[in-house]
XYZ file of C-alpha atoms in Angstrom:
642
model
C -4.178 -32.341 31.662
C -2.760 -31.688 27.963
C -1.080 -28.338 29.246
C 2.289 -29.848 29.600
C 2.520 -31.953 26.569
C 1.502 -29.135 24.772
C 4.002 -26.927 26.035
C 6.637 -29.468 25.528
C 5.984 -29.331 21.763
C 5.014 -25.741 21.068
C 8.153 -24.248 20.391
C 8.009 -20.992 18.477
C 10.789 -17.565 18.941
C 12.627 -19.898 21.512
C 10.184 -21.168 23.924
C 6.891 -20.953 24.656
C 5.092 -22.174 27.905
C 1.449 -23.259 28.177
C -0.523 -19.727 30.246
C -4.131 -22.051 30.450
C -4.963 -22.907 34.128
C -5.990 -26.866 33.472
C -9.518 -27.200 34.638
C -11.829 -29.078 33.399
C -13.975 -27.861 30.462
C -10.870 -25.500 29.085
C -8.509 -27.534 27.533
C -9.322 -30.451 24.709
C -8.229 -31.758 22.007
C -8.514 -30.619 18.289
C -11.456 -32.908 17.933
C -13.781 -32.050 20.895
C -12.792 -28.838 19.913
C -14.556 -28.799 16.280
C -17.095 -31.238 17.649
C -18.054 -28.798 20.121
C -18.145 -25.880 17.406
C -20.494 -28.031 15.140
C -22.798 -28.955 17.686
C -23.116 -24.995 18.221
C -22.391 -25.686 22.014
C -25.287 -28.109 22.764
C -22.593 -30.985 23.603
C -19.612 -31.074 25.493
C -16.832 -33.408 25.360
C -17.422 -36.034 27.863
C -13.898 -35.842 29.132
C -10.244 -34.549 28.333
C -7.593 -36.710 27.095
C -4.113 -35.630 26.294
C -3.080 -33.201 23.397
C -0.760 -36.044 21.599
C -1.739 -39.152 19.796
C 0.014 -42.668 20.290
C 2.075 -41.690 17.603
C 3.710 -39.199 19.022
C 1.979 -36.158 16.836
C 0.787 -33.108 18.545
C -2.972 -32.590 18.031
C -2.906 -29.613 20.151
C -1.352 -27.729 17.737
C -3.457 -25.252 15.467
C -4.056 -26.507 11.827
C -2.992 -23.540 10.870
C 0.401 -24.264 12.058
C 1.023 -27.725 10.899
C 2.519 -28.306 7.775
C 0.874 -31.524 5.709
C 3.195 -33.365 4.340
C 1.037 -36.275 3.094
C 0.238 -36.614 -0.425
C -3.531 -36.217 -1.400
C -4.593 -34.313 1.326
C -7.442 -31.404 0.971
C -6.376 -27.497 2.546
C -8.751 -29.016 4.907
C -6.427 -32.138 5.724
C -9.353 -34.325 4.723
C -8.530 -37.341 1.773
C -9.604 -36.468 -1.677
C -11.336 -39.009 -3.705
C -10.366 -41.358 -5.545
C -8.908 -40.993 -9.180
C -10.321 -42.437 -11.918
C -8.433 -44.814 -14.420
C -5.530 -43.417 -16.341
C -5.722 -40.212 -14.446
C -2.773 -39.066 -12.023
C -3.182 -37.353 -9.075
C -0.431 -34.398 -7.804
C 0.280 -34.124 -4.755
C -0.926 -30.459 -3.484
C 1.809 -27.739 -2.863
C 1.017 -25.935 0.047
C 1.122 -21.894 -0.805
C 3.861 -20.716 1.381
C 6.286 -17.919 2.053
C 5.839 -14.100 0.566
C 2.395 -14.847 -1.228
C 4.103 -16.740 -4.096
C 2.177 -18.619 -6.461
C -0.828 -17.514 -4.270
C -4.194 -17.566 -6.424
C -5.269 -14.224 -7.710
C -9.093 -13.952 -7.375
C -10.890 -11.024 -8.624
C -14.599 -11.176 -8.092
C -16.234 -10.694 -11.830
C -19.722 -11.416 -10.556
C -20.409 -7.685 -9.306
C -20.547 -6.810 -13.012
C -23.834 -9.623 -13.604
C -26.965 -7.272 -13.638
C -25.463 -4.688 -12.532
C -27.737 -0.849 -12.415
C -26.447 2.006 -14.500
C -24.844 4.671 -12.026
C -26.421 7.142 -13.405
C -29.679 5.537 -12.192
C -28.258 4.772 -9.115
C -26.850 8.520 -8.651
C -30.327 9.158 -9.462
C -28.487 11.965 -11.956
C -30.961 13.858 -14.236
C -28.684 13.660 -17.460
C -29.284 10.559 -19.236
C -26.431 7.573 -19.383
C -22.956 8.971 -20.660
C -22.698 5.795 -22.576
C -26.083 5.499 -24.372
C -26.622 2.291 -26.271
C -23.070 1.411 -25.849
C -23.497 1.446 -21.664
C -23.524 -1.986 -20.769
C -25.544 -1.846 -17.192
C -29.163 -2.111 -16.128
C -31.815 0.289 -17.509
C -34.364 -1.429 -15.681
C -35.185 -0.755 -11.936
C -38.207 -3.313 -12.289
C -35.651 -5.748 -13.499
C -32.943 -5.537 -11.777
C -35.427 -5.640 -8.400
C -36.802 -8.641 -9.339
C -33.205 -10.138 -9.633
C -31.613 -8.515 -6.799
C -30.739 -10.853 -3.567
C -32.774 -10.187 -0.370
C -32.304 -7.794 2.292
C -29.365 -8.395 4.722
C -30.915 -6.888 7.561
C -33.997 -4.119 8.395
C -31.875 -1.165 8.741
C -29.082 0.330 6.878
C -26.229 2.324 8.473
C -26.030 4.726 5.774
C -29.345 5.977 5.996
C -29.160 6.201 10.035
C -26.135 7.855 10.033
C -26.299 10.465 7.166
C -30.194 10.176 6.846
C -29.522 9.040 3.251
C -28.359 6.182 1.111
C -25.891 7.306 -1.765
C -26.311 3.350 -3.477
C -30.486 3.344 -3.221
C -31.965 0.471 -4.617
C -28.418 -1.304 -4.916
C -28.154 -1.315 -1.202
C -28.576 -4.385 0.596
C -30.116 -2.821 3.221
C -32.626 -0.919 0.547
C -35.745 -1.652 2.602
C -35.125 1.023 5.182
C -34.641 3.796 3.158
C -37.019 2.713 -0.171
C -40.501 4.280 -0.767
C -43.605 2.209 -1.952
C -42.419 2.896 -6.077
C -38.806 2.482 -5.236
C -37.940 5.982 -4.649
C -34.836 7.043 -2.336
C -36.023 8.573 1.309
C -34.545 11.028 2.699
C -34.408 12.265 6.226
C -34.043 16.119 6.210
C -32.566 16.598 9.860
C -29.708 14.235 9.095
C -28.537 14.754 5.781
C -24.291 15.585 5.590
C -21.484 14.579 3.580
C -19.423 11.763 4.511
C -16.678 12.984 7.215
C -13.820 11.414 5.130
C -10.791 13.774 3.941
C -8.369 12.588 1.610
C -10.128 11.731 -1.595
C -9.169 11.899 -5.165
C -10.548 14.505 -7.107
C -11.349 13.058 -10.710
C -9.840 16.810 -12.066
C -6.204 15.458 -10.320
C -6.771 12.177 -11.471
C -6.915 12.868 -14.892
C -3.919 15.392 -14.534
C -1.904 12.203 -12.840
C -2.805 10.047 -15.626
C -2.180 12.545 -18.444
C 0.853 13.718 -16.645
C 0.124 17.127 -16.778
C 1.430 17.927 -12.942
C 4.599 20.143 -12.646
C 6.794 19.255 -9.957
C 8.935 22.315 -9.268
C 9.912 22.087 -6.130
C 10.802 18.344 -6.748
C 12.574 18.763 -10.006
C 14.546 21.924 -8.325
C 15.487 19.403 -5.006
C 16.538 16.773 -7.478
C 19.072 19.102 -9.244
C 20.558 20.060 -5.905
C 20.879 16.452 -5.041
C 22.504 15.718 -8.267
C 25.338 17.921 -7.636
C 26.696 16.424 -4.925
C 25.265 15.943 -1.113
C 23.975 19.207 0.417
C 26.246 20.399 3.675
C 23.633 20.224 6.253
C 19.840 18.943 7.365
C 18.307 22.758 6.426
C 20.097 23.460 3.180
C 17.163 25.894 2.266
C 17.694 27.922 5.345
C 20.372 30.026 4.016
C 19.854 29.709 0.202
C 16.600 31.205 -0.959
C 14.573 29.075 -4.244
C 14.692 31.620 -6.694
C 18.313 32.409 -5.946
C 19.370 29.213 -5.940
C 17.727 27.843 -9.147
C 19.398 30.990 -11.030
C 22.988 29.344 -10.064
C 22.131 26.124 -11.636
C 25.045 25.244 -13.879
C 23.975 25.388 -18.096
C 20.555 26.290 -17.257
C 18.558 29.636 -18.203
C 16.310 30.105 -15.703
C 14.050 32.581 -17.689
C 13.549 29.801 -20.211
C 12.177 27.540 -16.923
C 8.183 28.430 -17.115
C 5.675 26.516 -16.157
C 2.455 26.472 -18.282
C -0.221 27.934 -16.344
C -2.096 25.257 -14.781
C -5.468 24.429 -14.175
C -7.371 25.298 -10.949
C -6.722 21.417 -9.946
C -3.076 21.604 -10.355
C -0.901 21.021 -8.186
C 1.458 24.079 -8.114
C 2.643 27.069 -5.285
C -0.059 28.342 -3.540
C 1.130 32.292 -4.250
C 1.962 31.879 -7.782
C 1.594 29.998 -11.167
C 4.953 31.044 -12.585
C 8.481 30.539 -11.873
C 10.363 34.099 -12.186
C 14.024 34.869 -12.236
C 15.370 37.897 -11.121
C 14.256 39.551 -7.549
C 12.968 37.286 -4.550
C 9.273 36.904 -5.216
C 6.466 35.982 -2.500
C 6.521 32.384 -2.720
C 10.191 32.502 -1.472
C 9.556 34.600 1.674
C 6.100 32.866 3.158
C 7.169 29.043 1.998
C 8.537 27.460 5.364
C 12.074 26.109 5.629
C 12.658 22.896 6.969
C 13.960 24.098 10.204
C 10.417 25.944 10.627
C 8.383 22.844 9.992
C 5.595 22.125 12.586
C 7.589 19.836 15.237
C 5.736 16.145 16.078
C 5.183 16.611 19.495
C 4.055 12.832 20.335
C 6.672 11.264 23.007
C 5.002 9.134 25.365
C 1.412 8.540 23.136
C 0.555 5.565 21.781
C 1.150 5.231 17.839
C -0.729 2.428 15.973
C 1.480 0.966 13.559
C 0.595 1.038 9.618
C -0.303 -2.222 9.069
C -0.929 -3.384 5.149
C -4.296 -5.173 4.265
C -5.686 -4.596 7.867
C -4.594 -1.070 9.128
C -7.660 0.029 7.158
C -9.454 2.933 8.068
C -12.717 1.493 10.234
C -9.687 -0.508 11.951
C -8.052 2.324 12.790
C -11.203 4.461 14.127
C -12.051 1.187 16.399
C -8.016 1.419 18.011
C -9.120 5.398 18.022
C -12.224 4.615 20.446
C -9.749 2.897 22.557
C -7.066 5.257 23.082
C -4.436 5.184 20.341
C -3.376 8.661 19.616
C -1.220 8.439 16.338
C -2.239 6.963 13.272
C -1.310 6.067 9.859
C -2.322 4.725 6.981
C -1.309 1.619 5.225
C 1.858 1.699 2.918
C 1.070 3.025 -0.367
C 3.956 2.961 -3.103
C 4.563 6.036 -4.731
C 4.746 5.090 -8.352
C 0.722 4.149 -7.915
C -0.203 7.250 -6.492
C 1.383 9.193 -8.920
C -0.491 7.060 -11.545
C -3.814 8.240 -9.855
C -4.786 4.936 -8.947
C -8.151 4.841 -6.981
C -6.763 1.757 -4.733
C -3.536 3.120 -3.962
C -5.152 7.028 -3.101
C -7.675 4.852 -0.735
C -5.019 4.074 1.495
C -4.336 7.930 2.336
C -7.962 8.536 3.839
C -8.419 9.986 6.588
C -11.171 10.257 9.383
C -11.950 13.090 11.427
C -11.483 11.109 14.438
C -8.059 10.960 13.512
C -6.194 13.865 15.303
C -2.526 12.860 14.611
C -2.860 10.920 11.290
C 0.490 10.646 9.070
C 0.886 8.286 5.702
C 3.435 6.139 4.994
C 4.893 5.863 1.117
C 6.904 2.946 -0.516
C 9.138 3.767 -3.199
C 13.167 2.699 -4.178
C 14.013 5.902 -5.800
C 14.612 9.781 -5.410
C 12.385 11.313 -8.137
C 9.279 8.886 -7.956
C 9.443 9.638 -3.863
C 10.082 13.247 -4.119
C 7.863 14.109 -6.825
C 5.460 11.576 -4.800
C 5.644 13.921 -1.584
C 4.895 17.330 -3.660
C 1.897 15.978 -4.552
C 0.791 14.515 -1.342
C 1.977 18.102 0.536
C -0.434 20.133 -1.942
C -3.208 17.427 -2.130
C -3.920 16.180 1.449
C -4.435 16.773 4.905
C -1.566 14.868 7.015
C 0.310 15.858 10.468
C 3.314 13.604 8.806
C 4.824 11.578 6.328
C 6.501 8.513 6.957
C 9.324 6.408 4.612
C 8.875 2.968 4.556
C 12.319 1.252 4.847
C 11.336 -1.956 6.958
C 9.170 -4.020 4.523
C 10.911 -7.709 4.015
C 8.705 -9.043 1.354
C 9.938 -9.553 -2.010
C 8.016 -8.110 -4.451
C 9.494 -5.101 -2.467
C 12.622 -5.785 -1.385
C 13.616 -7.126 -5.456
C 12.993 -3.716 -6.434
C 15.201 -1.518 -3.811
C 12.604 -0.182 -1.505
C 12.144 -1.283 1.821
C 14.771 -2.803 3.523
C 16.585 -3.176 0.884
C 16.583 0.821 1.376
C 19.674 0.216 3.917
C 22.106 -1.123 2.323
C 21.326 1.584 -0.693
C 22.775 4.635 1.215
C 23.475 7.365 -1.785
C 19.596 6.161 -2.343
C 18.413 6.785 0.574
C 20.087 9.713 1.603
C 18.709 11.586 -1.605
C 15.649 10.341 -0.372
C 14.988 11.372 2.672
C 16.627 14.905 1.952
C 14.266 14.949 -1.311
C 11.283 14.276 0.576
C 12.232 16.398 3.888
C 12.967 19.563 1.270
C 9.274 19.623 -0.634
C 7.474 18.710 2.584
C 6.011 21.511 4.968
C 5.000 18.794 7.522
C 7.779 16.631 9.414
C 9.274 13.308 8.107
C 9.529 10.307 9.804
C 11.091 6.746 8.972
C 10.697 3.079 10.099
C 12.808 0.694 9.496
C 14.136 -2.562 11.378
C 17.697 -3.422 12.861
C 18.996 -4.660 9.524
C 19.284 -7.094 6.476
C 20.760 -9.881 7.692
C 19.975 -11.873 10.860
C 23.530 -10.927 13.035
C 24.330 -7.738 11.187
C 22.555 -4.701 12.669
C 22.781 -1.497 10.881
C 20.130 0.899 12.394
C 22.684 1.826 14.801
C 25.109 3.226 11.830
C 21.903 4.783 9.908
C 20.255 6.732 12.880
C 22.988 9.628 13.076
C 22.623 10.058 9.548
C 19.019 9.852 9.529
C 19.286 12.829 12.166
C 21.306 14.488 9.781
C 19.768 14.444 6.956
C 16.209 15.716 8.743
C 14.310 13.064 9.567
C 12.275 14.279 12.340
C 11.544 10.798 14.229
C 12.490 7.154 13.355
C 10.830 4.184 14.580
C 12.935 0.763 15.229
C 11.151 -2.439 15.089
C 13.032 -4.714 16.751
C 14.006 -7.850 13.836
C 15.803 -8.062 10.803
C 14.823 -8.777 7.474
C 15.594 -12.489 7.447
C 13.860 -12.780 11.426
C 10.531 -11.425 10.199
C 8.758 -12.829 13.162
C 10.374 -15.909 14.189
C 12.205 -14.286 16.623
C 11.511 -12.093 19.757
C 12.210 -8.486 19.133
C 15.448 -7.258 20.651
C 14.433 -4.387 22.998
C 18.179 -4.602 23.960
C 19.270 -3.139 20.901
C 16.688 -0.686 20.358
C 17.958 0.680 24.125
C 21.404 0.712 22.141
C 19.536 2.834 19.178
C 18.202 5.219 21.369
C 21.633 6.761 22.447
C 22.770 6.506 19.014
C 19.563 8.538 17.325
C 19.935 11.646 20.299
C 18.261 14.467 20.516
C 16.143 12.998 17.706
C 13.185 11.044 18.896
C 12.991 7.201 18.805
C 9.949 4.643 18.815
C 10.320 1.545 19.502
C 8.193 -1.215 18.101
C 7.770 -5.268 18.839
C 6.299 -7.729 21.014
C 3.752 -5.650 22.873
C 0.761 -7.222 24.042
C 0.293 -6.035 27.700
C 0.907 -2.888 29.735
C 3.426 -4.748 31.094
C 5.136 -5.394 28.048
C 4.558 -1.616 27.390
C 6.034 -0.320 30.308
C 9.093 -2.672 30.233
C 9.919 -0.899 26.446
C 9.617 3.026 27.353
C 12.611 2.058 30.661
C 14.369 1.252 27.520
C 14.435 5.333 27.040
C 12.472 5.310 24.017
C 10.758 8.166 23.235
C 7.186 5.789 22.789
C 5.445 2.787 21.701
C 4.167 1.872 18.290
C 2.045 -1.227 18.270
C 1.340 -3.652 15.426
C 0.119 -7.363 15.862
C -0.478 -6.183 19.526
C -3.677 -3.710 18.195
C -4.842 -6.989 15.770
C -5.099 -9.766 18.390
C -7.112 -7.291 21.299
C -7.658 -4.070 19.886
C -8.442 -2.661 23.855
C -4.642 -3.029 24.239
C -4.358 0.509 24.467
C -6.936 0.881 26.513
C -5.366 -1.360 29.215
C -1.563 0.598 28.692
C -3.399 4.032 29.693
C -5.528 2.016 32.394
C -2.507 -0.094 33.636
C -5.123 -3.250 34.314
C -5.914 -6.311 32.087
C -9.359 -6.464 30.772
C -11.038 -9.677 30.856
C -13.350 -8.789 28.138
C -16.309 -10.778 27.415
C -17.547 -12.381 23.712
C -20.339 -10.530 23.412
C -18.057 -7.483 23.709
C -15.776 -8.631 21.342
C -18.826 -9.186 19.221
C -19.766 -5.804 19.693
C -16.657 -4.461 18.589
C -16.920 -6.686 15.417
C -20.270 -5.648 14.798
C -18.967 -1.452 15.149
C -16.136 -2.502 12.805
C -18.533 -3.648 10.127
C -20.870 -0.572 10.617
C -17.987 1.706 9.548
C -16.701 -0.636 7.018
C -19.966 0.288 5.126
C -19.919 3.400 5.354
C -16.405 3.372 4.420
C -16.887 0.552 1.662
C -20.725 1.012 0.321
C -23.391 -0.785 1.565
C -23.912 -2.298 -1.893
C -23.175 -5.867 -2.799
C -19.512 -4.947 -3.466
C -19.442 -3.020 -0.330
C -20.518 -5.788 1.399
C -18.316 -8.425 0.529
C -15.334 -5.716 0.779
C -15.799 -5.423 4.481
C -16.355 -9.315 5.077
C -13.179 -9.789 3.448
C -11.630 -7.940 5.986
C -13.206 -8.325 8.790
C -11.996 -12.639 7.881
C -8.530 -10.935 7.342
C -8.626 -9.400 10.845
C -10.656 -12.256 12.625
C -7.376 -14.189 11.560
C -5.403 -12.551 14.304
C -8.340 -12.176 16.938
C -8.765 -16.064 17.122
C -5.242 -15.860 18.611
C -6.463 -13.863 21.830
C -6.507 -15.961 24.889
C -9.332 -14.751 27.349
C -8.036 -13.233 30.654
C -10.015 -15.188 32.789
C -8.350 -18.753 31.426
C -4.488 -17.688 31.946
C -2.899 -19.488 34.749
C -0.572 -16.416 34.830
C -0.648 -13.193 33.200
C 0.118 -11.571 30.805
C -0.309 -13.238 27.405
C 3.136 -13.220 25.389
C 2.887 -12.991 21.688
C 5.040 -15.898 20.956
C 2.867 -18.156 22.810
C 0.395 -20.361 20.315
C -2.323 -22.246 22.800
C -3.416 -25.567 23.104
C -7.006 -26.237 21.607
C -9.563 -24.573 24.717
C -13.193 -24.402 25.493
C -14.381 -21.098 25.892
C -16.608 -20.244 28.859
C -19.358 -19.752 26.371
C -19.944 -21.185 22.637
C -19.325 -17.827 21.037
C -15.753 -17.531 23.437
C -14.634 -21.266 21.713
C -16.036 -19.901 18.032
C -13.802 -17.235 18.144
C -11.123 -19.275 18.957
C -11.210 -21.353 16.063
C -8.044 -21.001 13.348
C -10.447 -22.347 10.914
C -11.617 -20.013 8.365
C -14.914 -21.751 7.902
C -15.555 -21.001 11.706
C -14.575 -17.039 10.379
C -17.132 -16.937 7.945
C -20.311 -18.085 10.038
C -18.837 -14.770 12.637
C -19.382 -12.782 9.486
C -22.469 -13.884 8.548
C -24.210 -13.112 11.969
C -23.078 -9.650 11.025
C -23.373 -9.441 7.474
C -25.444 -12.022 6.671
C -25.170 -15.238 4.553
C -22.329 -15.157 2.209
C -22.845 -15.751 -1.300
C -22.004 -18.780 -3.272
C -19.108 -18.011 -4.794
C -17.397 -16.543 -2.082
C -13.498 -17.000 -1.670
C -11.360 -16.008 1.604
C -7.466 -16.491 1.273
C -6.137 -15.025 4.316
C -3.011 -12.620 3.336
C -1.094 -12.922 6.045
C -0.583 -16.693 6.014
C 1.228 -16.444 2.932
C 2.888 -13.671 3.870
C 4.495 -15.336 7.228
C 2.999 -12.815 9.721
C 2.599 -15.677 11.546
């Protein structure tokens, strides 16, 4: 019954139309709806009424969605109290656009009786710090004042057959002898499967700056003298020889100090020579012998920041995705040896084609950025990232703003594609502006310059996602970037939706928002079907996702409450997934927001909530209760993913 007023005011990219079949006990109205969710299912709403009010406003509409303009209203759109005498009350500003003036909140409370490591490590050399350490000594205490158990049975322990956090865990009780000691099982004991990491030797070296960048500094001198002639300028010109013609240089005064074992330097030798062609020069690969990236027609997951994590991508693994990559990581971080930004570049076994895609607005910090990463890390590709609208980035040079900074980016992608031994790839979008596409002028030179593949997501800067991608255009790209391989990306939600973008001649599919909202997407591209999954699959899926976000995270407090906060951040796109079984037609379009709609069980309507409250109690029937001072401000609402 509310299905055409509904449609008749949701109007988002152009048009939307209402996909709900209207029978009864589906759609109702944003009050039945949370009266249905806090009576945990026992009631129904006696009847439906229609989704707008005598005063003409839309209750149908998500609250997530409607802006308050009334003064004195809660986030929660409820009135606050009263103010006292002589006291003034300002009117809320809503936190909106590219995460300005969003709160910063860093949790301090893991620090509050917290256990030594070294007692957790269970290391036999006493505390580094001594006096001065300012942890627990105490097992007995810190016991006593430890939380309860979250649950009978840790996934550490089951998995490896032992707990790296003991006592800390909050699963402790499975793996905890009768004086506290840390079990072991003997037949399962391994090392986590995760490559990637950052050795503390490199990180040091990175903060000290002790790493030589030869091949970077040498690729940077080339570039400063003008742009090289072709895509494989190394082919013909060997390193030694070329370095010796460098104008008001002396190459024999050019020696590296010998470096440490964790160094990052060339494999056959420690020193730069001058004279005859030494080793290095003759067994190094040129860019025209790099490994080709053989993946037309495969699926490639999108690197998505904040929830492209890595348990997220090894649940899109289970269901068929065959290229991964991590989430942007900006250069000038991982060059500082940060332990956040190096966390990004992880990567599972599972993981067969796994690339990682760097940030960064200039030639050296990129360069220098992709020596390291070639020496350090395992990858099958490295990817520029020259389509990120936000600010913060965009103020700075990188991202889009990459485009309309040609000499920049040129030097870039030639820096990058000369220290590299694996192939380079860039995404980017159609342009700056709204009307002004550019990707078409850009691709041939991209070609040029060596990029190996490009992927073309569909909007501009200025669009982000108010607009429907423009597949017509990226069929446009696609003659323009020949031979070189082109991915398209936008909009995908269906097989359908997948099928209609390869007749565009693309050379594949990469899928973003499409992988958040159902996951099983790829799944149903490789199947051809839609799959009216049920909600205690979805649950299921939730509950595997949380699994490896421990192992990946720690199953300690701060492990804990790391993987809740994500699991709310990716909840925040499932709760737009409309259930098979209630379309009047398929498929689902992405554009389309729905009317408020009864599940056909309580846990079906709970997970269609937009309310973050409704979030947290999915989290804690996997993680348990949340603690008191617990604070969830989804990212991508300030952000305008939506």
């Amino acid at each position: 019954p509310g299905a055409g007023a509904a449609a008749q005011h949701w109007k988002f990219a152009g048009s939307c139309v209402s996909a709900f079949r209207p029978l009864a006990g589906y759609l109702t109205t944003k009050e039945q709806f949370h009266e249905f969710l806090e009576a945990k299912g026992q009631e129904k709403p006696s009847q439906e009424s229609e989704a707008v009010d005598p005063a003409g406003n839309d209750l149908a509409e998500p609250e997530a969605k409607r802006i308050r303009l009334e003064d004195g209203q809660t986030e929660d759109g409820q009135a606050e109290e009263a103010a006292e005498p002589g006291e003034q009350l300002q009117a809320q500003k809503r936190a909106r656009g590219q995460n300005k003036c969003r709160p910063h909140v860093k949790p301090t409370h893991y620090d509050k009786n917290k256990l030594c490591p070294s007692l957790v490590q269970e290391s036999a050399a006493r505390c580094f710090y001594g006096d001065r350490c300012r942890f627990l000594h105490d097992v007995g205490h810190y016991l006593e004042t430890k939380p309860a158990d979250l649950g009978p049975s840790c996934v550490l322990f089951e998995t490896f057959g032992r707990c790296p956090y003991g006592v800390t865990c909050r699963f402790a009780g499975a793996h905890l002898g009768p004086e506290g000691q840390n079990l072991v099982r003997e037949g399962l004991v391994q090392a986590p499967p995760v490559r990637n990491g950052l050795d503390k030797a490199l990180q040091q070296q990175l903060r000290k700056r002790k790493i030589h960048f030869k091949r970077a500094e040498q690729a940077l001198r080339q570039l400063s003298r003008g742009p090289l002639p072709g895509p494989t300028p190394e082919a013909t010109v060997p390193e030694g020889r070329e370095a010796e013609g460098a104008p008001g240089q002396d190459n024999c005064d050019i020696q590296l100090a010998p470096q440490e074992p964790d160094t990052v330097g060339p494999p056959s030798g420690p020193l730069r020579t001058c004279g005859p062609l030494t080793d290095e020069d003759v067994v190094r690969l040129r860019p025209h012998e790099k490994r080709r990236l053989d993946i037309s027609g495969k699926l490639y997951l999108a690197p998505l920041t904040t929830c492209g994590n890595l348990p997220f991508r090894r649940i899109c693994k289970r269901f068929g995705a065959d290229v991964t990559c991590g989430e942007m990581a900006v250069c000038t971080n991982l060059l500082q040896g940060q332990t956040s930004e190096w966390a990004l570049l992880k990567r599972h076994p599972c993981e067969d084609i796994f690339g990682v895609q760097l940030e960064g607005a200039f030639p050296d910090t990129m360069t220098k950025c992709a020596e390291l990463l070639n020496r350090t890390i395992e990858v099958d590709f490295v990817d520029i990232n020259v389509g990120c609208p936000i600010d913060l980035v965009f103020k700075k040079g990188g991202g889009c703003a990459l485009m309309n900074r040609l000499a920049k980016f040129q030097q870039i992608v030639r820096g990058m594609n000369q220290v590299l031994d694996v192939p380079l790839t860039v995404k980017l979008r159609t342009g700056v502006q709204e009307r002004v596409n550019l990707a078409h002028r850009l691709l041939p030179d991209l070609r040029d310059w060596g990029a190996a593949l490009v992927t073309l997501h569909g909007r501009s800067r200025e669009q982000r996602y108010t607009k429907l991608a423009d597949w017509q255009y990226i069929e446009q790209c696609v003659a323009a970037a020949r031979p070189m391989p082109l991915f398209g990306n936008g909009d995908v939600l269906s097989y359908e939706d997948a099928n209609r973008a390869l007749q565009t001649g693309v050379a594949g599919v990469m899928i973003a928002r499409g992988a958040l909202l159902k996951p099983w997407l790829f799944t149903e591209i490789k199947e051809q079907r839609h799959w009216d999954i049920s909600s205690s699959e979805r649950l299921d899926i939730l509950r595997d996702f949380t699994h490896y976000g421990l192992e990946h995270w720690g199953s300690d407090t701060q492990g804990v409450e790391k993987t809740r906060r994500f699991l709310l951040e990716w909840l925040s796109f499932l709760c737009r997934y409309v259930p098979v079984g209630l379309l009047e037609r398929l498929p689902q379009r992405i554009n389309e927001r729905p009317p408020y709609y009864l599940g056909r069980d309580y846990l079906e309507t709970l997970m269609a909530s937009q309310k973050a409250a409704d979030w947290i109690r999915i989290s804690e029937m996997l993680l348990g209760p949340v603690p008191p001072n617990f604070v969830f401000l989804p990212k991508h609402k300030a952000n305008a993913y939506k």
